[in-house]
Each structure stands twice: as structure tokens, then as C-alpha cells.
């Protein structure tokens, strides 16, 4: 009617284009605006306000369509035209400055965007004044940019100034003031200042509810922000309640299928998942997705619907329903691709989500292919240096590293670092994240020195740009601590970590989650370094904070309870450990379910605690639960599942079930190699555990090969690294097992020398190695060299571990045995009485260690002619053993045997108990906390039970005086574990007993003095059976022999 360039036509075109843009019809709107722009420029010129308005609207459309490069060029034209036509300080020019700065910010060009925002702020201040709404809004936009760029030190005071000015000029509760206050609250949340953020957001919600109503979009948005802060602070129940209310309000106003309602559904489902209320989350999201109105009102093309699909898939993944979850992700990807195209932001986000899901499922090939598609799409749309593109590059590199392709991952990280450093600067958070990821890769491939150097760069960059107390700076420092700890430089790591804790306490407060996390790391490091007492105090403090902050049933609280129980168990305060262990197990069962990996981890830890307290009957049902879940655990890659496998393997090994334990331990080894690298301390610790398992199974050649490999890898970390000391100790124990005592002694001496150099002579590592060396010297007949070490080990362990610690009691028992064998009986009784009092008070009267000390003290008193006191102690030992283990257990048989011997000496008729005497004369290698021992022919002493053993077996032996060293499968080198007690590897049943020489016929040559043939309690067994020996005619245990002897 009037032509394309007529003003009313241009205005109508602009209005229609805006309407089409709101409906997502980008192509139609773009064509309309391009025609209008051509008509306006032809009629009025490029610099005319009408042309600039249309040009600006076209740039906005292109920005929403992700055509950022063309949008930027148009906005620059608009700005230049506005300055020429209207001047620098005209409102339209300043608005153009804001729009260009916002576009540059979205494109990751933070430095240039900051310059435009500062230019606009300067002009507004000069023209409008500091308190004008436009000035305050511009100040807030600049602060938001600084926040995104990681410059929180300048962003926070700027936001506070803007909010304070608005409150002073317009009053509290003014819409502008509330908007500025909301921005400040979100920054405070990001900085971890949850209490301040919560207070402000509650004020905002209250003001908006009073002014606008509870169902107003602004009020509901404030509720969402408050729920996010509550969730971050661990107040999950309050957050869920608030989101539930917000959802109901949205349903009333907008309908259940409105995008905002669906978005709220996804947020609430995420909170329910974190609260482990999985079934409720499934029902919530499925209800939204299966509604008959979804297709009618929105269709699956709506981004909010896709978000709900992603939330449901995440829930299904947590519930272990991998196939169903994957199907939903693929469905979401198909819908997004069909409705938005492969280059749309929603499609790319679903690609990322599906790739993460597949990575968790172990499908590295498909996951990396999807991540490449996402990276390529972002690169094409946003450019190589856009933050989202760089994040995609980092995600792809991480996936390649997880898949074991270290070379490709290295190349990706190097490219991401170069681009991020050039575009964003070395101090940008994304650059720091890339540096940290690169350092993690270097650690995984064993380049620890290079990893430390990279982390130092990250720390120094963050410190210079963000300050010493900024979260990113402290995180980089904590990663340096981890690197130092992995390299065995615990003293340096401790100094740095104490600084991190102090800084977080000062800047965030004692109860902040980051502070608590740093405290937990410090406790773990101190425990690793042998400072058990302070570590335990910090673990108690962490649990107290978590309980007060998050409540007694929060997952973090349960994890703290389990950590404290483990700490108490480490220092042998077993009674104090139990309530915390029970709390963790019961809480996990309630929140996660009985078969969740976290529940099983706590269950396995509790079973080990019950085993340590000698309560095997109570531990058995827990172990049965773990065994029934073994197949599920073997298929899992969850760290909790791996830790459960480690505990279960340890328990099975202690029971002598090597064939059952080995595949579990090899699965753990495979996981640690994949997750942490072949030379990581976790991997080496697992290899050392495998060495001891193979040694216990008498597969010595395999044990030697694995042990030497572990030592070679550990020495790359440093010759004095804890893993290297562990490997040396285990090789010494292996050499002892095969009878190569000189070689064993050399290993122990080298390990002790290195431990002293790395730590000190009183460090738990040095003291345990010292005990092993003393035992080996005794085995070699070097009593004079051994005795000073025995005394030093006792005194050192009493000072470091406490008088009631199992390793201290073992050291006391070894010293007492040595003193007894050299005729110094008077010195033995006070040692054993003190040990008995400590063991009974701390471990309990029925603990295997207590029962062993009872037996040994009784034998000592008997030798000294105090038969009455000896009998009383032996009766206590026998009653405690039967109550704890049952009448047929080796420990019970041992106690009965000594009781039989005493009664027979007193002329009493023991009758049927004689068979127990005979059986007990054969040292029975029993489960961990109840191993039998060879009863010394001269002293009648038993070895202290300990945390690891080589399994149950019956074998032909000779009594011995020397006590063999202890073993180590984890923790400190040389941690208490008795070796086999004078067994003969080649012994087989022969039915002959050479009474005149006191030797059993066969290959057994122990080199000890002949046994007094008049002492039947110490007589070697005639028959030999081994329950895991395929050559034995049948599997024979104590019950079988008991029946056989009772039948004559």
C-alpha cells in the first residue's frame, strides 16, 4: 500500500518481527528485519534513528540465534552511528554501549566488555549522577561481569555500593533495590557466604510477596534463588519445601506444563536426588513427562521438558537403571536435534549430558564422540576462545584421560590452556581449572614434579589476580598439597594445608563447607603422617560441625561419622568407634538403601571394626551381606564400591580365603590404575596388598614379581616415599616366608634407614619396621642385636600409639617372649600385667589380644610356680574364647590345651579334653584377630593376634622360640601381622613320629632344640592337613579333627 520504506510499514515490520522472535521463529523474523533494514537505509540513511533501531533489533535476534559474530558487527555499527548522530552521552548511545558489552561478555571477551561497561558507567555518572537508576543498573552490570571474570574482590564492594545507594535513595524494598540485592545475594552464594545470602534472599522474598503477591514471577524467581542457597548450605529439607510451594503457586497461575513449572520440577528432583529420596524424584519427574498435556501444550521440543528428561535420566542412573536412563538421554537428543537443529544450545547441552552419563557407565568411545560433536558445534557458533568452547575442550580432554588416551588428552589440555591464557588471561578461573586438570593428568602418568610446577603456576596466578584468600587460589593450593602428599612430602604438605584451613576459617567461617572439607583433608594428611591424636580431634570437630550445620542424617554427616569411626579404630579406641560406625551404617541404609555402594562401604568398614574387637559372630552376617553384593560391586566403578571391595578382600584374606579375595583385589588394582595412574600411591598400596595376599597363598614367585614392580614404581616417587618403604618391608616379609633370613634382614635394615631419613625414628612407619627387624634378628639367632630394638619399639609405640594399641601390645608381647626365653622371668610379669590391664580397658575382656595376653601371663605364672593364679587366668581365657569364637575355634582349642596341661600337672583327670590338647599342639593359622600360635616349648607363649594373617590351616610344625616378623598389606610398612609359625611348605602326612629325636619325619627342619617328649601339650601333630591344599584327601578343620580324636 505504502511501500517497504514507509515509516508505518517499517514500524509494523519491527513489531511483527518482535512477536515472531518471542515465539522462536528466528528465520521468519530475521528475513522481515533484513527487508526493513534495507528499506530504512535506502529511505533515511544508515545513521537515521529508525535504521539504527532496526539494526539493533536484528543484532539482538542474531545473538539469540547464536550468530554472535554477525551480531557483534551490527552492534558496533549501531554504536558508531549513535555516537555520530546523537553523541556519546545520549541515552540510545549508552544503551548501545550496554548491549555491545553484554554481547562481548557472552562471547567471553571480558576485557573488552569491561572497557565498554566502564565507559558507559563514567558517562552516566557524569550526566545522571551516582544515584540515578540507570547508573546503579550499569554499576551492577559491570559488577556481574567482574564476577564472571573471577574478579570477586572488586565485584562484591561494587554490588554492595549499588544496593546501598538504591536503598538510601528509594527505600528498602524498592524494585530496583531488590533487584540489586538479589544480584548481591547470588554473588555471596558463589563466594560461599550462604548465611548472608540467605538473610538477604529471605528479605527479598518477603518484600516481593507483600508488594506483588506470592504467585508473581519475580517473587517465584526469588524463591528459586533462596532454594538454591538453602541447597548449597545443606538445608535440603527447607529447600525442598520452598520449591514445592513455588511449584504449587506456578501450577495455580501458569499450569503444570508451563516451562517455569517444569523447570521447578527439575530443580526439586535434583534436591530429592541429593536427599537420596530417589523414588519420590522418579515419581515427580515421570508425572511431568507422562502427562497427556505435554504434547498438546508444549511438546517435547520445549527446553524445560528436555531439562526434565535429563533430570529423570540422572535419577535412573543413581538408582542403577542405566539402560532406562540412557534411553531417555538419547530420546532427549533426538527431540532437540529435530526441533532445534544440531547447532542449537539446547541440543549441545543434551550432547554434554548424554556424554557424561556414558562416561559414568564406562562407554568411553561413544562419550568422547559426543563430546567432540559438542566441542565442534560450540567452536563453530561461538568461536575457539569462547568460555563454553574451552569448557567443552576441557571436558573432552578429561574423557580422553579417563579412557587412558593420555597423549590425546595432553594435546587437548595444551590447546585449551593456550587459548584460555590468550583470550581470558592466566588468572581467569577457566585458565586455572585447565592448569589443574593438566596437573592431574601429569600426576596420573607419573610426572609428579611437572604436575607440581603447573600447580605452582596456577596458585601464583590466582594469588596475584584474586588474592590469597580467594576460593580459586586456595583450591589451587590444596591441589599442590595433594601433589606433595602423593610424592611423600607430608611435612611440606601439612604446612600448606594448615594455611589453607586458617585462610578459609578467616574468610568463610568455621562452619563453611569448604572449611570443613579442608579440615577433613588436614585430618587425613595428619593420619597419613602418623599424627593420629590430632587427626582424631579434627575428625571429631568435623563431625560436630556437620551435625549442627546439616543435621544427623545428611550424607556429609554420615561420611564424617564413618571417618571418625575409622580414626578411632586406627588408634585402637574401638569402643568409641562403634557408635559412629553404627550411625553411618544405619543412616546409609535408611537414606541410600541396603545395596547402595555408600551403604556397602560403611558396612564393610563396620565389619572390620567388629572383627578388630574380636566379635566375629556379629561380623559374620555383615560379611554375608557384602558377599551377596559382591557381583554388584565388581561391576561398579563407584569409589564407595571400590573401597567396599578393598575391605571385603581384606576380610577374606584374613580368613585365609585367598582364592576369593584375589579377584576382588585385582579389580581394585585395575580401578586405581585406570582412575589414578600406574604409579599413583593408591595403585602402589593396592599392589603391596596383592604382594601379601600372594605370599599368604604361598605363591612366592608371583609375589616377588609384583613386589619388585611395586618397589620400582614407588622409587620413582622417591626412595623414601611411604610406598617404597611399604614395598621394602613386604619384600622382607616375603624373604622371611621362603626362609631367606639374610635377605629379609637386609630389606628391613634398608627400610628402617629410609624411614628414619624421611620421617623420624619414632614415626609409626619406623617403629613397625623396627619390630620386624628385631623379629628377624631373633630368627637369625642375633638376640643381642634384637633386644635393644625390641625395647625401643615398645617405648616408641607406647608414646606414639598409646599403651593399648594392638601394635603396642604386640611389641610388648614380643619383648616378653624374648625375656622369657633368656630366663628373665621376673621382668616378664609386670610387662604382661600392664599390657593386660590396657587391653582389657580399651579392647575388652573378650578381645583376641586380651585373651592371648591372659594365656601368656598364665603360662608365665605357671612357670614361676603360681598355679592358682595361672589357673584362674586360663579359665578366663577359655571362657572368653568359647564365648567369642565357639568351642571349636583354634583360639578356644589353644586355651583348652593350656588348661588341660595345667590340670594334668595337678593330677586331675581331664578325660575327653585330651584330644583338644593334642590338636592344639598343632599350631593352627586362624583368622585375623584370632590366629593361633605355635606355643613355645620353653615358654608356652602365644603370638599376639593382629589385623592381617595368612589364613586358616593345619600343618606339621616344630615348636619355636623365635617370633617371626609381622606383615603389612596397607597403612604403615610393617603393621602388625604375624607370619606363619614354623610351618613346613613341603610337609605331607606320613604317620611317623620320631620320639627319640623329638622331630617329625618329613622335610621339616626348624633348627630348634628337641621337644621334651614328656610334655604332651607341645607334641607335634602326626597328621597334617591344609584346607586349601588340592593334594589333601579332604578339607580338614578343627571340627573334623575333634570328631576324629573323640572316636579314637
Coordinates of C-alpha atoms in Angstrom, one line a residue, residues 66-320:
X66 CA 23.7 -17.9 18.3
X67 CA 25.1 -15.9 15.3
X68 CA 27.4 -14.0 17.6
X69 CA 30.0 -12.8 15.1
X70 CA 27.5 -11.1 12.8
X71 CA 25.5 -9.7 15.8
X72 CA 28.7 -8.1 17.2
X73 CA 29.5 -6.5 13.8
X74 CA 25.9 -5.0 13.7
X75 CA 26.1 -3.7 17.2
X76 CA 29.4 -2.0 16.5
X77 CA 27.7 -0.3 13.5
X78 CA 24.8 0.8 15.8
X79 CA 27.2 2.2 18.4
X80 CA 29.2 4.2 15.8
X81 CA 26.0 5.5 14.2
X82 CA 24.6 6.6 17.6
X83 CA 27.8 8.4 18.6
X84 CA 27.9 10.2 15.3
X85 CA 24.2 11.1 15.2
X86 CA 23.3 11.5 18.9
X87 CA 26.5 12.0 20.8
X88 CA 28.5 10.0 23.4
X89 CA 26.1 10.6 26.3
X90 CA 22.8 10.2 24.6
X91 CA 20.5 7.5 26.2
X92 CA 20.4 5.5 23.0
X93 CA 24.2 5.6 22.7
X94 CA 24.6 4.4 26.3
X95 CA 22.1 1.6 25.7
X96 CA 24.1 0.6 22.6
X97 CA 27.3 0.5 24.8
X98 CA 25.4 -1.8 27.3
X99 CA 24.2 -4.1 24.6
X100 CA 27.7 -4.4 22.9
X101 CA 29.3 -5.0 26.3
X102 CA 26.7 -7.7 27.1
X103 CA 27.4 -9.4 23.8
X104 CA 31.1 -9.3 24.3
X105 CA 30.6 -10.8 27.8
X106 CA 28.6 -13.7 26.4
X107 CA 31.3 -14.3 23.9
X108 CA 34.0 -14.5 26.6
X109 CA 35.7 -11.2 25.6
X110 CA 35.7 -10.0 29.2
X111 CA 38.4 -7.3 28.9
X112 CA 36.8 -5.5 26.0
X113 CA 33.4 -5.8 27.6
X114 CA 34.7 -4.3 30.8
X115 CA 36.1 -1.3 28.9
X116 CA 32.6 -0.6 27.4
X117 CA 30.8 -1.0 30.7
X118 CA 33.2 1.3 32.4
X119 CA 32.8 3.8 29.6
X120 CA 29.0 3.7 29.9
X121 CA 29.2 4.0 33.7
X122 CA 31.5 7.0 33.5
X123 CA 29.1 8.8 31.1
X124 CA 26.0 8.0 33.2
X125 CA 27.7 9.2 36.4
X126 CA 28.7 12.5 34.7
X127 CA 25.3 13.0 33.1
X128 CA 22.8 11.4 35.5
X129 CA 24.6 11.2 38.9
X130 CA 25.6 8.3 41.1
X131 CA 22.2 7.6 42.4
X132 CA 20.3 7.5 39.2
X133 CA 18.6 4.1 38.5
X134 CA 20.4 3.8 35.1
X135 CA 23.7 4.5 36.8
X136 CA 23.1 1.9 39.5
X137 CA 21.9 -0.7 36.9
X138 CA 25.1 -0.1 34.9
X139 CA 27.2 -0.4 38.0
X140 CA 25.5 -3.7 38.7
X141 CA 26.1 -5.0 35.2
X142 CA 29.8 -4.2 35.5
X143 CA 30.0 -6.0 38.8
X144 CA 28.3 -9.0 37.3
X145 CA 30.9 -9.0 34.5
X146 CA 33.7 -8.8 37.1
X147 CA 32.1 -11.8 38.9
X148 CA 32.1 -13.9 35.8
X149 CA 35.7 -12.9 35.1
X150 CA 36.6 -14.0 38.6
X151 CA 37.4 -10.6 40.0
X152 CA 35.3 -11.0 43.1
X153 CA 37.4 -8.6 45.2
X154 CA 36.1 -5.7 43.1
X155 CA 32.7 -7.1 42.2
X156 CA 31.4 -7.6 45.8
X157 CA 32.0 -4.0 47.1
X158 CA 30.6 -2.6 43.8
X159 CA 27.4 -4.5 44.3
X160 CA 27.2 -3.5 47.9
X161 CA 27.6 0.1 46.9
X162 CA 24.9 -0.1 44.3
X163 CA 22.4 -1.8 46.6
X164 CA 23.2 0.6 49.4
X165 CA 22.7 3.7 47.1
X166 CA 19.4 2.3 45.9
X167 CA 18.2 1.7 49.5
X168 CA 19.3 5.2 50.6
X169 CA 17.6 7.0 47.7
X170 CA 14.5 4.8 47.1
X171 CA 14.0 3.0 50.3
X172 CA 14.2 -0.7 51.3
X173 CA 12.0 -2.9 49.2
X174 CA 12.0 -0.7 46.1
X175 CA 12.0 -2.9 43.0
X176 CA 15.4 -1.6 41.9
X177 CA 16.8 -2.1 45.4
X178 CA 15.5 -5.7 45.5
X179 CA 17.0 -6.5 42.0
X180 CA 20.4 -5.2 43.1
X181 CA 20.1 -7.0 46.4
X182 CA 19.3 -10.2 44.6
X183 CA 22.4 -9.9 42.4
X184 CA 24.5 -9.4 45.6
X185 CA 22.9 -12.4 47.2
X186 CA 23.8 -14.6 44.3
X187 CA 27.4 -13.4 44.4
X188 CA 27.6 -14.1 48.2
X189 CA 26.3 -17.6 47.5
X190 CA 29.0 -18.1 44.9
X191 CA 31.6 -17.0 47.5
X192 CA 30.2 -19.5 49.9
X193 CA 28.7 -16.8 52.2
X194 CA 25.5 -18.8 52.5
X195 CA 24.2 -17.2 55.7
X196 CA 24.5 -13.7 54.4
X197 CA 22.9 -14.7 51.1
X198 CA 20.1 -16.5 52.9
X199 CA 19.3 -13.4 55.1
X200 CA 19.1 -11.1 52.0
X201 CA 17.0 -13.5 49.9
X202 CA 14.5 -14.1 52.7
X203 CA 14.1 -10.3 52.9
X204 CA 13.6 -10.1 49.1
X205 CA 11.0 -12.9 49.1
X206 CA 9.1 -11.2 51.9
X207 CA 9.1 -7.8 50.3
X208 CA 8.1 -9.1 46.9
X209 CA 5.4 -11.3 48.3
X210 CA 3.9 -8.4 50.2
X211 CA 4.1 -6.0 47.2
X212 CA 3.5 -8.3 44.3
X213 CA 1.9 -11.4 45.7
X214 CA 3.3 -14.9 46.2
X215 CA 2.5 -16.0 42.7
X216 CA 4.2 -13.1 40.9
X217 CA 7.0 -14.3 38.6
X218 CA 9.6 -12.0 40.4
X219 CA 8.6 -13.5 43.8
X220 CA 8.8 -17.0 42.4
X221 CA 12.2 -16.3 40.9
X222 CA 13.4 -15.1 44.3
X223 CA 12.1 -18.3 45.9
X224 CA 14.1 -20.3 43.4
X225 CA 17.2 -18.3 44.3
X226 CA 16.6 -18.8 48.0
X227 CA 16.1 -22.6 47.5
X228 CA 19.4 -22.7 45.7
X229 CA 21.2 -21.0 48.6
X230 CA 19.5 -23.4 51.1
X231 CA 20.6 -26.4 49.0
X232 CA 24.2 -25.1 48.8
X233 CA 24.1 -24.7 52.6
X234 CA 22.9 -28.2 53.1
X235 CA 19.4 -27.3 54.2
X236 CA 17.8 -29.7 51.8
X237 CA 14.5 -30.2 53.6
X238 CA 13.9 -26.4 53.7
X239 CA 14.9 -26.1 50.0
X240 CA 12.5 -28.9 49.0
X241 CA 9.6 -27.4 51.0
X242 CA 10.2 -24.0 49.4
X243 CA 10.4 -25.4 45.8
X244 CA 7.3 -27.5 46.5
X245 CA 5.4 -24.3 47.4
X246 CA 6.8 -22.4 44.4
X247 CA 5.7 -25.3 42.1
X248 CA 2.1 -25.2 43.5
X249 CA 2.0 -21.5 43.0
X250 CA 3.2 -21.8 39.4
X251 CA 0.6 -24.6 38.7
X252 CA -2.2 -22.3 40.0
X253 CA -1.0 -19.3 37.9
X254 CA 0.5 -20.9 34.8
X255 CA -0.4 -24.6 34.7
X256 CA 1.6 -27.7 35.4
X257 CA 3.1 -27.8 32.0
X258 CA 4.4 -24.3 31.8
X259 CA 8.2 -24.0 31.3
X260 CA 8.7 -22.4 34.6
X261 CA 6.7 -25.2 36.4
X262 CA 8.7 -27.8 34.6
X263 CA 11.9 -26.1 35.4
X264 CA 10.9 -26.1 39.1
X265 CA 10.2 -29.8 38.8
X266 CA 13.7 -30.4 37.6
X267 CA 15.2 -28.3 40.4
X268 CA 13.1 -30.1 43.0
X269 CA 14.0 -33.5 41.6
X270 CA 17.7 -32.6 41.9
X271 CA 17.2 -31.9 45.6
X272 CA 15.3 -35.1 46.1
X273 CA 18.2 -37.0 44.5
X274 CA 20.7 -35.3 46.8
X275 CA 18.5 -36.2 49.7
X276 CA 18.5 -39.8 48.4
X277 CA 14.7 -39.8 48.1
X278 CA 15.1 -41.4 44.7
X279 CA 11.6 -42.9 44.3
X280 CA 9.9 -39.6 45.0
X281 CA 12.2 -37.9 42.4
X282 CA 11.3 -40.6 39.9
X283 CA 7.6 -40.2 40.6
X284 CA 7.8 -36.4 40.4
X285 CA 9.6 -36.2 37.0
X286 CA 7.7 -39.1 35.5
X287 CA 4.4 -37.4 36.4
X288 CA 5.6 -34.3 34.4
X289 CA 6.8 -36.3 31.4
X290 CA 3.9 -38.6 31.1
X291 CA 1.2 -36.0 31.4
X292 CA -1.2 -36.1 28.5
X293 CA -0.9 -32.4 28.2
X294 CA 2.8 -32.3 27.4
X295 CA 2.4 -32.9 23.7
X296 CA -0.7 -30.6 23.5
X297 CA 0.7 -27.6 25.3
X298 CA 4.5 -27.7 24.8
X299 CA 5.6 -30.8 23.1
X300 CA 9.0 -32.4 23.7
X301 CA 10.7 -29.6 21.9
X302 CA 10.5 -27.3 24.9
X303 CA 13.8 -26.8 26.7
X304 CA 12.2 -27.2 30.1
X305 CA 10.8 -30.6 29.0
X306 CA 14.2 -31.6 27.9
X307 CA 15.6 -30.5 31.3
X308 CA 13.1 -32.7 33.0
X309 CA 14.1 -35.6 30.8
X310 CA 17.7 -35.0 31.8
X311 CA 16.7 -34.9 35.5
X312 CA 14.8 -38.2 35.2
X313 CA 17.8 -39.8 33.5
X314 CA 20.1 -38.7 36.3
X315 CA 17.7 -40.2 38.9
X316 CA 17.6 -43.5 37.0
X317 CA 21.4 -43.5 36.8
X318 CA 21.6 -43.1 40.6
X319 CA 19.2 -45.9 41.0
X320 CA 21.3 -48.2 38.9

